[in-house]
Coordinates of C-alpha atoms and ligand atoms in Angstrom, one line a residue:
P313 CA -12.4 -64.9 -283.6
T314 CA -14.2 -65.7 -287.0
T315 CA -17.0 -67.8 -287.8
R316 CA -15.5 -70.5 -290.2
E317 CA -17.4 -72.8 -291.9
Y318 CA -17.1 -76.3 -293.8
N319 CA -19.4 -78.0 -295.4
F320 CA -19.1 -81.7 -295.4
T321 CA -21.7 -83.3 -298.2
V322 CA -20.9 -87.2 -297.4
S323 CA -22.4 -90.0 -299.4
E324 CA -20.8 -93.5 -300.4
I325 CA -19.2 -93.4 -304.1
E326 CA -16.6 -95.9 -306.0
L327 CA -12.5 -95.4 -305.2
S328 CA -9.8 -96.9 -305.4
P329 CA -7.6 -94.6 -302.9
D330 CA -5.0 -97.7 -303.4
G331 CA -5.3 -99.1 -306.8
V332 CA -9.0 -101.6 -305.3
F333 CA -11.8 -100.3 -306.1
R334 CA -14.9 -100.8 -303.0
P335 CA -17.2 -97.9 -302.0
V336 CA -16.2 -95.2 -299.9
V337 CA -18.1 -93.2 -297.3
A338 CA -16.8 -89.5 -299.3
I339 CA -16.7 -86.0 -297.9
N340 CA -17.4 -84.0 -300.4
G341 CA -16.7 -87.4 -302.7
R342 CA -13.4 -87.7 -301.6
F343 CA -11.2 -89.4 -298.5
P344 CA -9.5 -88.4 -296.6
G345 CA -12.0 -84.9 -295.6
P346 CA -10.7 -81.7 -295.7
L347 CA -8.5 -80.3 -292.7
I348 CA -10.6 -78.2 -291.1
R349 CA -8.3 -75.6 -290.1
A350 CA -9.3 -72.6 -286.2
N351 CA -7.6 -70.2 -284.3
M352 CA -8.5 -70.8 -280.9
G353 CA -11.1 -69.0 -280.0
D354 CA -12.6 -69.5 -283.8
R355 CA -16.6 -70.4 -284.0
L356 CA -16.9 -73.8 -286.5
L357 CA -20.3 -74.8 -289.0
I358 CA -20.2 -77.5 -289.9
H359 CA -23.0 -78.3 -292.5
V360 CA -23.6 -81.6 -293.3
Q361 CA -25.8 -83.2 -296.0
N362 CA -25.6 -86.9 -295.7
N363 CA -26.7 -89.2 -299.5
L364 CA -26.1 -91.9 -297.2
P365 CA -28.2 -95.1 -297.1
N366 CA -27.8 -95.1 -293.4
G367 CA -27.7 -92.4 -290.2
T368 CA -24.4 -90.5 -290.1
A369 CA -22.6 -88.9 -287.4
F370 CA -19.8 -86.7 -286.6
H371 CA -17.7 -86.3 -283.8
W372 CA -15.1 -83.3 -283.3
H373 CA -12.4 -86.3 -281.3
G374 CA -10.6 -84.6 -277.9
L375 CA -12.3 -80.9 -278.4
Y376 CA -13.9 -80.5 -274.9
Q377 CA -17.6 -78.9 -276.2
N378 CA -17.8 -77.0 -273.4
G379 CA -21.4 -76.7 -272.9
T380 CA -22.2 -77.7 -275.8
N381 CA -22.3 -81.4 -275.1
W382 CA -25.2 -81.8 -277.9
M383 CA -22.6 -80.4 -280.3
D384 CA -20.1 -83.9 -279.7
G385 CA -22.1 -86.5 -282.3
T386 CA -21.6 -89.3 -279.9
S387 CA -24.8 -91.7 -282.1
G388 CA -27.2 -92.6 -279.5
I389 CA -25.6 -90.4 -276.3
T390 CA -25.4 -86.5 -277.4
Q391 CA -28.1 -87.0 -280.1
C392 CA -30.1 -89.7 -283.3
P393 CA -27.7 -89.6 -286.6
I394 CA -28.2 -87.7 -288.7
P395 CA -31.2 -89.5 -290.8
P396 CA -30.0 -90.0 -294.8
G397 CA -31.5 -87.7 -297.2
A398 CA -31.0 -85.3 -294.2
S399 CA -28.9 -81.8 -293.1
F400 CA -27.5 -80.6 -289.8
T401 CA -25.3 -78.3 -288.7
Y402 CA -22.6 -79.2 -285.9
N403 CA -21.7 -75.5 -284.9
F404 CA -19.9 -74.6 -281.4
T405 CA -16.4 -72.9 -280.2
V406 CA -13.4 -74.2 -279.5
E407 CA -12.0 -72.2 -276.2
N408 CA -9.4 -74.1 -274.3
Q409 CA -6.9 -76.2 -276.4
F410 CA -5.4 -76.0 -279.7
G411 CA -3.1 -78.7 -281.7
T412 CA -3.8 -81.3 -283.8
Y413 CA -7.3 -83.5 -283.6
W414 CA -9.8 -84.7 -286.4
Y415 CA -12.8 -85.6 -286.7
H416 CA -14.2 -88.6 -288.3
T417 CA -18.2 -90.5 -287.1
H418 CA -19.5 -91.9 -284.7
Y419 CA -21.9 -94.3 -286.4
S420 CA -21.8 -97.8 -286.1
T421 CA -18.1 -99.1 -287.8
T422 CA -18.4 -96.3 -291.2
N423 CA -15.5 -94.2 -289.6
G424 CA -13.3 -97.0 -290.4
D425 CA -14.5 -96.9 -294.2
G426 CA -13.5 -92.7 -294.9
P427 CA -15.3 -89.9 -293.7
V428 CA -11.7 -88.6 -291.4
G429 CA -10.1 -85.3 -291.8
P430 CA -7.9 -83.7 -289.6
L431 CA -8.6 -80.8 -287.4
I432 CA -6.4 -78.1 -286.3
I433 CA -6.7 -75.9 -283.9
H434 CA -3.7 -72.6 -283.9
S435 CA -3.8 -69.8 -280.8
P436 CA -0.4 -67.8 -279.5
D437 CA 1.2 -70.2 -277.8
E438 CA 1.7 -71.7 -280.2
L439 CA 4.0 -69.6 -281.3
K440 CA 6.7 -70.7 -278.5
M441 CA 7.2 -74.2 -280.0
Q442 CA 7.7 -72.7 -283.5
K443 CA 10.9 -72.7 -281.9
Y444 CA 11.3 -76.2 -283.6
Y445 CA 9.9 -75.7 -287.2
D446 CA 9.6 -74.3 -289.9
V447 CA 7.3 -76.1 -292.0
D448 CA 3.8 -77.2 -290.6
Q449 CA 2.1 -80.4 -292.1
V450 CA -0.3 -83.2 -291.6
V451 CA 0.4 -86.6 -292.1
L452 CA -2.7 -89.1 -292.4
I453 CA -2.3 -93.1 -291.6
Q454 CA -5.1 -95.6 -291.5
D455 CA -4.8 -99.0 -291.9
W456 CA -7.3 -99.7 -295.0
Y457 CA -10.4 -102.6 -296.1
H458 CA -11.1 -103.7 -299.1
D459 CA -14.4 -104.2 -298.1
Y460 CA -17.3 -102.2 -296.7
S461 CA -17.1 -102.4 -292.4
Q462 CA -20.9 -103.8 -292.1
A463 CA -19.8 -106.1 -294.5
L464 CA -17.1 -107.2 -292.2
L465 CA -19.1 -106.8 -289.2
P466 CA -21.4 -110.2 -289.4
D467 CA -18.7 -112.3 -288.6
Y468 CA -16.6 -110.6 -286.2
L469 CA -19.8 -110.4 -284.8
A470 CA -20.7 -114.2 -284.2
S471 CA -20.7 -116.4 -281.8
G472 CA -17.6 -118.2 -281.8
S473 CA -15.6 -115.8 -284.3
E474 CA -13.0 -115.6 -280.6
N475 CA -12.6 -112.2 -280.9
S476 CA -10.6 -112.3 -283.7
E477 CA -10.7 -109.2 -285.7
P478 CA -11.1 -107.8 -289.1
V479 CA -7.5 -107.8 -291.4
P480 CA -6.6 -105.1 -292.2
D481 CA -5.7 -105.7 -296.8
N482 CA -3.3 -102.2 -296.6
G483 CA -2.6 -99.7 -295.0
V484 CA -3.3 -95.9 -296.3
I485 CA -0.9 -92.8 -296.2
Q486 CA -2.6 -89.4 -297.0
G487 CA -5.2 -91.5 -298.3
T488 CA -3.0 -93.5 -301.1
N489 CA -0.5 -96.8 -300.7
Y490 CA 0.4 -99.3 -303.9
F491 CA -1.0 -102.3 -303.7
N492 CA 0.4 -105.1 -305.3
C493 CA -3.2 -106.3 -308.1
S494 CA -2.0 -109.8 -308.4
A495 CA -2.7 -110.7 -304.0
V496 CA -6.2 -109.6 -305.4
D497 CA -7.8 -113.2 -306.4
S498 CA -9.3 -113.2 -310.1
D499 CA -12.7 -114.4 -308.9
S500 CA -12.7 -112.3 -305.5
G501 CA -14.9 -109.7 -307.6
Y502 CA -12.5 -106.9 -306.8
V503 CA -11.7 -104.4 -309.9
C504 CA -7.5 -103.3 -308.7
E505 CA -6.0 -101.1 -311.2
Q506 CA -2.6 -101.4 -311.4
N507 CA -1.5 -98.2 -311.7
S508 CA -1.9 -96.7 -307.4
T509 CA 1.0 -94.9 -306.4
R510 CA 2.9 -94.3 -302.4
A511 CA 2.3 -90.3 -301.3
V512 CA 4.9 -87.6 -301.7
F513 CA 6.3 -85.4 -299.9
T514 CA 9.2 -82.9 -301.1
V515 CA 11.3 -81.2 -298.3
Q516 CA 13.8 -78.8 -299.2
H517 CA 17.8 -79.4 -297.5
G518 CA 18.0 -77.4 -294.2
K519 CA 14.3 -77.2 -292.9
R520 CA 12.7 -78.3 -290.2
Y521 CA 9.7 -80.3 -290.3
R522 CA 6.3 -81.0 -288.0
Y523 CA 4.7 -84.0 -289.5
R524 CA 1.8 -83.8 -287.3
L525 CA 1.2 -87.9 -287.3
I526 CA -3.3 -88.5 -286.9
N527 CA -3.7 -92.3 -286.7
T528 CA -8.1 -92.0 -288.9
G529 CA -8.0 -95.9 -289.0
A530 CA -9.6 -98.7 -287.0
F531 CA -7.8 -101.0 -285.8
A532 CA -4.1 -100.9 -286.1
T533 CA -1.7 -99.4 -284.2
F534 CA 2.1 -98.3 -287.0
E535 CA 5.3 -98.0 -286.2
F536 CA 5.8 -95.0 -287.7
S537 CA 9.8 -94.1 -289.1
I538 CA 11.3 -91.7 -291.4
D539 CA 15.1 -93.9 -292.5
N540 CA 18.1 -91.6 -292.1
H541 CA 15.9 -89.0 -290.4
P542 CA 15.4 -89.2 -286.1
L543 CA 12.0 -88.1 -285.3
F544 CA 11.5 -85.2 -281.6
V545 CA 7.9 -85.8 -280.8
I546 CA 6.4 -81.4 -279.5
E547 CA 3.0 -83.0 -278.8
A548 CA 1.0 -86.5 -279.0
D549 CA -3.1 -85.8 -278.7
G550 CA -2.8 -82.0 -278.3
T551 CA -0.5 -81.3 -275.7
A552 CA 2.0 -79.7 -276.2
T553 CA 5.9 -81.6 -275.5
E554 CA 9.3 -80.7 -274.8
P555 CA 10.8 -83.0 -277.8
L556 CA 11.2 -87.3 -277.2
P557 CA 14.0 -87.5 -279.2
V558 CA 13.0 -91.0 -281.4
H559 CA 13.7 -93.6 -284.7
R560 CA 10.0 -95.2 -283.9
L561 CA 7.2 -93.9 -282.9
D562 CA 4.4 -96.0 -282.6
I563 CA 0.8 -94.6 -282.7
A564 CA -3.2 -96.1 -282.3
V565 CA -5.9 -95.7 -283.5
A566 CA -7.4 -91.8 -282.4
Q567 CA -3.9 -91.0 -281.7
R568 CA -2.3 -88.1 -282.5
Y569 CA 2.1 -87.4 -282.9
S570 CA 4.2 -84.3 -283.7
I571 CA 7.2 -85.3 -284.7
V572 CA 9.8 -82.5 -285.8
V573 CA 12.0 -84.1 -289.0
N574 CA 15.4 -82.4 -289.9
A575 CA 15.7 -82.4 -293.0
N576 CA 19.6 -82.4 -293.7
Q577 CA 20.6 -85.4 -295.8
S578 CA 22.0 -84.6 -299.5
A579 CA 20.1 -82.6 -301.5
G580 CA 19.1 -85.0 -304.3
S581 CA 18.2 -87.9 -302.4
N582 CA 15.0 -90.1 -301.6
Y583 CA 14.3 -91.6 -299.0
W584 CA 11.2 -94.4 -297.5
M585 CA 8.6 -93.4 -294.9
R586 CA 7.4 -95.5 -293.0
A587 CA 3.9 -96.6 -290.7
Q588 CA 4.2 -100.9 -290.8
M589 CA 1.7 -102.2 -289.1
N590 CA 2.1 -103.8 -286.4
T591 CA 0.2 -106.5 -286.9
F592 CA 1.1 -108.7 -283.5
C593 CA -0.9 -106.1 -281.8
F594 CA -3.7 -108.1 -284.5
G595 CA -3.8 -111.4 -281.7
G596 CA -2.1 -113.4 -284.4
P597 CA 0.7 -116.6 -283.7
N598 CA 3.3 -114.5 -285.5
P599 CA 4.3 -111.1 -285.1
V600 CA 4.6 -110.1 -288.2
L601 CA 5.4 -106.0 -289.3
D602 CA 3.5 -105.6 -292.7
P603 CA 6.9 -103.6 -295.3
N604 CA 4.2 -102.5 -297.6
V605 CA 2.8 -99.1 -295.8
R606 CA 5.6 -96.3 -297.1
A607 CA 4.9 -93.2 -298.2
L608 CA 8.2 -90.7 -300.1
I609 CA 10.3 -88.4 -298.2
T610 CA 11.8 -86.4 -301.9
Y611 CA 15.0 -83.4 -301.3
A612 CA 14.8 -84.6 -305.2
N613 CA 11.3 -82.9 -306.1
N614 CA 11.1 -86.6 -308.0
T615 CA 9.1 -90.8 -307.4
D616 CA 12.3 -91.7 -307.7
E617 CA 12.8 -95.0 -305.6
P618 CA 15.9 -94.3 -303.0
T619 CA 18.8 -96.4 -302.9
N620 CA 20.3 -95.0 -299.7
S621 CA 17.2 -95.5 -297.9
T622 CA 18.0 -97.6 -294.6
D623 CA 15.2 -99.0 -291.9
W624 CA 15.7 -98.4 -288.3
K625 CA 18.2 -101.5 -286.7
D626 CA 16.7 -101.3 -284.2
A627 CA 13.7 -103.2 -283.0
M628 CA 10.6 -102.4 -283.3
D629 CA 7.6 -102.4 -280.5
V630 CA 6.9 -106.5 -282.0
Q631 CA 4.7 -106.3 -278.0
C632 CA 2.0 -104.5 -278.9
V633 CA 2.9 -101.9 -276.1
G634 CA 1.9 -98.0 -276.3
L635 CA 4.4 -95.4 -276.6
N636 CA 5.0 -94.5 -272.1
S637 CA 3.8 -91.3 -271.7
S638 CA 5.8 -91.1 -268.9
L639 CA 8.1 -90.1 -271.1
L640 CA 6.6 -86.9 -272.2
T641 CA 6.8 -84.0 -271.1
P642 CA 4.3 -81.4 -271.5
F643 CA 5.6 -78.8 -273.1
F644 CA 3.3 -76.2 -270.8
E645 CA 3.6 -76.7 -266.8
S646 CA 0.3 -78.1 -266.2
E647 CA -0.7 -79.6 -262.4
A648 CA -3.0 -82.5 -261.8
P649 CA -4.7 -81.7 -259.1
P650 CA -6.1 -83.5 -255.8
A651 CA -9.2 -86.3 -256.9
T652 CA -11.7 -85.7 -254.4
T653 CA -13.2 -90.0 -255.9
M654 CA -11.9 -93.1 -257.6
Y655 CA -13.5 -95.4 -260.0
A656 CA -12.0 -98.7 -261.2
I657 CA -13.5 -100.2 -264.4
A658 CA -12.6 -103.6 -265.4
A659 CA -12.6 -104.2 -269.9
N660 CA -13.2 -107.5 -271.1
F661 CA -14.7 -109.7 -274.7
Q662 CA -16.7 -112.5 -273.1
I663 CA -16.3 -115.2 -275.6
G664 CA -17.6 -118.4 -275.1
D665 CA -19.6 -121.9 -276.3
Y666 CA -22.9 -120.0 -275.8
A667 CA -22.0 -116.3 -275.5
L668 CA -22.4 -113.8 -278.3
D669 CA -18.6 -111.9 -279.1
R670 CA -19.8 -108.8 -276.8
A671 CA -16.9 -106.8 -275.2
Y672 CA -17.8 -105.7 -271.6
I673 CA -17.1 -102.6 -268.8
N674 CA -17.7 -104.0 -265.5
G675 CA -20.7 -106.1 -267.0
T676 CA -22.2 -104.2 -269.3
S677 CA -21.4 -104.1 -272.5
W678 CA -22.9 -100.7 -274.2
V679 CA -25.4 -101.2 -277.4
M680 CA -26.6 -98.0 -279.3
A681 CA -29.9 -96.6 -277.2
D682 CA -32.4 -94.9 -279.7
V683 CA -33.0 -92.1 -278.1
P684 CA -29.4 -90.4 -276.4
T685 CA -28.5 -91.0 -273.4
L686 CA -28.3 -86.7 -273.2
N687 CA -31.6 -86.4 -274.2
Q688 CA -33.1 -89.1 -271.6
A689 CA -30.3 -87.8 -269.4
V690 CA -32.0 -84.2 -269.3
A691 CA -35.7 -85.2 -269.1
G692 CA -34.7 -87.6 -266.3
L693 CA -33.1 -84.5 -264.0
Q694 CA -35.9 -82.2 -265.2
A695 CA -38.1 -84.8 -263.8
A696 CA -36.8 -84.2 -260.1
N697 CA -37.1 -87.2 -259.6
T698 CA -34.4 -89.6 -260.8
S699 CA -32.2 -91.4 -258.7
F700 CA -28.7 -92.2 -258.3
T701 CA -27.7 -95.5 -257.1
S702 CA -25.2 -95.0 -253.7
S703 CA -22.5 -96.0 -256.7
G704 CA -23.7 -93.6 -259.2
V705 CA -25.1 -95.0 -261.8
S706 CA -28.4 -93.8 -262.3
S707 CA -31.2 -96.5 -262.1
A708 CA -32.9 -94.9 -265.3
F709 CA -30.9 -95.9 -268.2
S710 CA -31.2 -99.4 -269.7
A711 CA -28.4 -102.0 -268.5
N712 CA -26.7 -101.9 -272.0
Q713 CA -26.0 -97.9 -271.2
Y714 CA -23.3 -98.0 -268.4
I715 CA -22.8 -94.7 -266.9
I716 CA -20.9 -93.3 -264.0
D717 CA -22.5 -90.1 -262.5
I718 CA -20.3 -87.6 -261.2
P719 CA -21.6 -85.7 -257.8
D720 CA -20.7 -82.2 -258.1
Y721 CA -17.7 -81.1 -259.6
A722 CA -15.6 -83.7 -258.6
V723 CA -11.9 -84.4 -259.8
V724 CA -11.9 -88.1 -261.1
D725 CA -9.1 -90.9 -260.1
L726 CA -10.0 -93.2 -262.8
L727 CA -8.7 -96.6 -262.8
I728 CA -8.6 -98.8 -266.0
T729 CA -7.7 -102.5 -265.9
N730 CA -8.0 -104.3 -269.2
Y731 CA -8.3 -108.4 -268.9
D732 CA -8.0 -109.4 -272.3
E733 CA -5.1 -110.3 -274.6
G734 CA -5.3 -107.2 -276.8
A735 CA -4.2 -102.9 -275.9
H736 CA -7.0 -101.5 -276.1
P737 CA -6.3 -97.3 -277.0
F738 CA -9.3 -95.9 -274.8
H739 CA -10.3 -92.6 -276.0
L740 CA -12.9 -90.3 -273.1
H741 CA -15.0 -87.5 -275.0
G742 CA -14.5 -83.9 -273.5
H743 CA -11.2 -84.2 -271.7
T744 CA -7.9 -85.2 -271.7
F745 CA -7.3 -86.1 -268.6
W746 CA -3.6 -86.9 -267.0
V747 CA -1.7 -90.1 -266.8
L748 CA -0.3 -90.8 -263.6
A749 CA 0.9 -94.7 -264.4
S750 CA 0.2 -97.0 -266.6
S751 CA 1.7 -101.1 -266.7
P752 CA 1.8 -103.0 -268.7
D753 CA 1.6 -105.8 -266.1
Q754 CA -1.5 -107.9 -264.7
Y755 CA -2.3 -106.4 -261.2
F756 CA -2.3 -102.9 -259.7
D757 CA -0.6 -103.0 -257.2
W758 CA -2.3 -100.6 -254.5
S759 CA 0.0 -100.2 -253.2
T760 CA 1.8 -97.3 -255.2
Y761 CA -1.1 -95.5 -256.1
G762 CA -0.8 -92.6 -253.4
G763 CA -4.5 -92.2 -252.9
L764 CA -7.1 -88.7 -254.3
N765 CA -4.1 -86.8 -252.3
K766 CA -1.6 -87.2 -254.5
T767 CA -0.7 -84.1 -257.4
L768 CA 2.1 -85.0 -259.4
S769 CA 2.9 -81.7 -261.7
N770 CA 4.7 -81.7 -265.0
V771 CA 2.6 -85.0 -266.0
M772 CA 2.1 -86.2 -269.3
R773 CA -2.1 -85.3 -271.1
R774 CA -3.5 -87.3 -273.5
D775 CA -7.4 -87.7 -274.0
T776 CA -6.7 -91.5 -276.0
L777 CA -3.7 -94.3 -274.6
M778 CA -2.6 -97.0 -275.3
I779 CA -3.7 -99.8 -273.0
D780 CA -2.0 -102.9 -272.8
A781 CA -3.2 -106.9 -272.6
Y782 CA -3.6 -107.7 -269.0
G783 CA -2.4 -104.3 -268.0
W784 CA -3.8 -101.3 -266.6
A785 CA -3.9 -97.2 -266.3
L786 CA -4.8 -94.5 -264.1
L787 CA -5.4 -91.4 -265.4
R788 CA -7.1 -89.0 -263.5
F789 CA -9.4 -86.1 -264.4
K790 CA -11.6 -83.2 -263.6
A791 CA -15.1 -83.6 -264.0
D792 CA -16.0 -80.3 -264.5
N793 CA -17.5 -80.0 -268.6
P794 CA -21.5 -80.4 -268.3
G795 CA -22.8 -83.6 -270.3
L796 CA -22.9 -86.7 -271.5
W797 CA -18.8 -88.4 -272.6
A798 CA -18.2 -91.7 -274.5
L799 CA -15.8 -93.4 -273.2
H800 CA -14.2 -95.9 -275.2
C801 CA -12.3 -98.3 -277.0
H802 CA -11.5 -96.7 -280.4
I803 CA -10.6 -99.8 -282.4
S804 CA -14.1 -99.7 -284.2
W805 CA -14.7 -103.0 -284.3
H806 CA -14.6 -103.0 -280.2
M807 CA -16.9 -100.6 -279.8
E808 CA -20.0 -101.5 -282.1
A809 CA -19.0 -105.1 -279.7
G810 CA -19.6 -103.3 -276.7
L811 CA -16.9 -101.8 -274.8
L812 CA -17.7 -97.8 -274.1
M813 CA -19.2 -96.7 -270.9
Q814 CA -20.8 -93.2 -269.8
F815 CA -19.8 -90.1 -267.4
Q816 CA -22.2 -87.7 -266.6
A817 CA -20.5 -84.8 -265.6
R818 CA -22.3 -81.2 -263.6
N819 CA -25.6 -82.8 -263.6
D820 CA -26.2 -79.6 -261.6
I821 CA -25.9 -77.5 -265.0
M822 CA -27.8 -80.3 -267.2
R823 CA -30.2 -80.3 -265.5
T824 CA -31.3 -76.3 -266.0
W825 CA -30.5 -77.3 -269.9
T826 CA -32.6 -77.1 -272.8
I827 CA -31.4 -79.2 -276.2
P828 CA -31.4 -77.2 -278.6
S829 CA -34.7 -78.3 -281.6
D830 CA -33.2 -78.4 -284.1
V831 CA -30.8 -81.8 -282.2
L832 CA -34.1 -82.4 -281.1
E833 CA -35.4 -83.0 -284.5
L834 CA -32.4 -85.8 -286.1
C835 CA -35.1 -88.1 -283.3
L836 CA -37.7 -87.6 -285.2
A837 CA -37.5 -89.1 -288.6
Ligands
C2O1835 CU1 -13.1 -90.3 -281.8 CU2 -15.8 -91.9 -279.3 O1 -14.2 -91.1 -280.4

């Protein structure tokens, strides 16, 4: 194992990823941020210098952080934000996992403003998958707003806005896309340069490309496709899969898919790569699939507009339903062990004439705590008198922190029911969960459950799952990772509206912890 060091200087600068200038939260002056790449077992040291006017924290999405919960980067949960002008070093090893991950700020909605990038972990086991591809490349896809997220937030959270999320102005691939400046209102104050370009991917006839797709956005699900080329899915959220052929793939925020593309078209030709924003997921009345988010695939190493490029004829997912995980088979066998306990949670927005537009999980709406819940928990456990209610909820946390304490070592069945009219991409920190079952139907049929003892072999595991509108998902995970772990909707507007809860695991180990002093010092500012 090696130690790999990265320096992140985070600052707000004017950039025009799609031709329209706006303040972007950039890492080392760039958007998107640098590629972090390591081998399994390596130590990562990421030195963050915060030159923003507000606090920040970096989360390594999908990494387990086993034994280093305080490096998980979740503001108000595992750390206080890094104050403006201060620096902090994330220091952790990457164990027992490899594949496609990413990083982003975990402080309010700032992740939508640019501080995102890919994080790829290699391992000897990955060699077994290399029979499927010759070239390995990252493809970042995300929605893009022409306004700073904090400027859009007050309207979104205002009472009576009926949960209508800000609609992205554009989408970008590798941080760039074309935008037609005539669509910008001339007295809006936006400066648009009519010289924006699309990303270009050069391919060589006869080679097979592994594209690691990462949706680094704030809100939109994309329908990804490449004209005239079928896709073979070989990984989802770090779990390698047997190749699944598809024409289109919907990818929700924070999800990752590796796809293999066989460059078998004629040398000299060009094709469109499409990432169509599924605006049906925005809850709008008329589903429109935005055709403008594209990149160029060129066999000829030029940027000529394709002449013989045809979009797939089969219908897109206009219902905004996620890819059914049961279609995916793990490449490396994984058995879901029997569960020892079950929790059911309900997610919904509560909107009314007199209510604020907040989201709730089991009746609790999350608000970032001033003292991270991890710090509160460790102190409480060491004071030895923290009591837990019979449902496992610590009595010591404030009402905005819904925390389930999973007693001792447990394997948890978790039923998430979505009572909202929109789909939610739910992410669990520090774990991958088995997707036992999911459905867009409103009610979970308990007669199909099979109980805690039911075991399932080779079920798909992932860390971010779309839970369909009025639908549900039954997940299972091993609660063997000590610490405080967020479970939340990854749509940044929804997380900020409170759609977040936490699990506390292995409090027996947590009570022996000493949180490193540099982490604790972040709270002294
Ligand atoms: Cu991608 Cu709470 O994280």
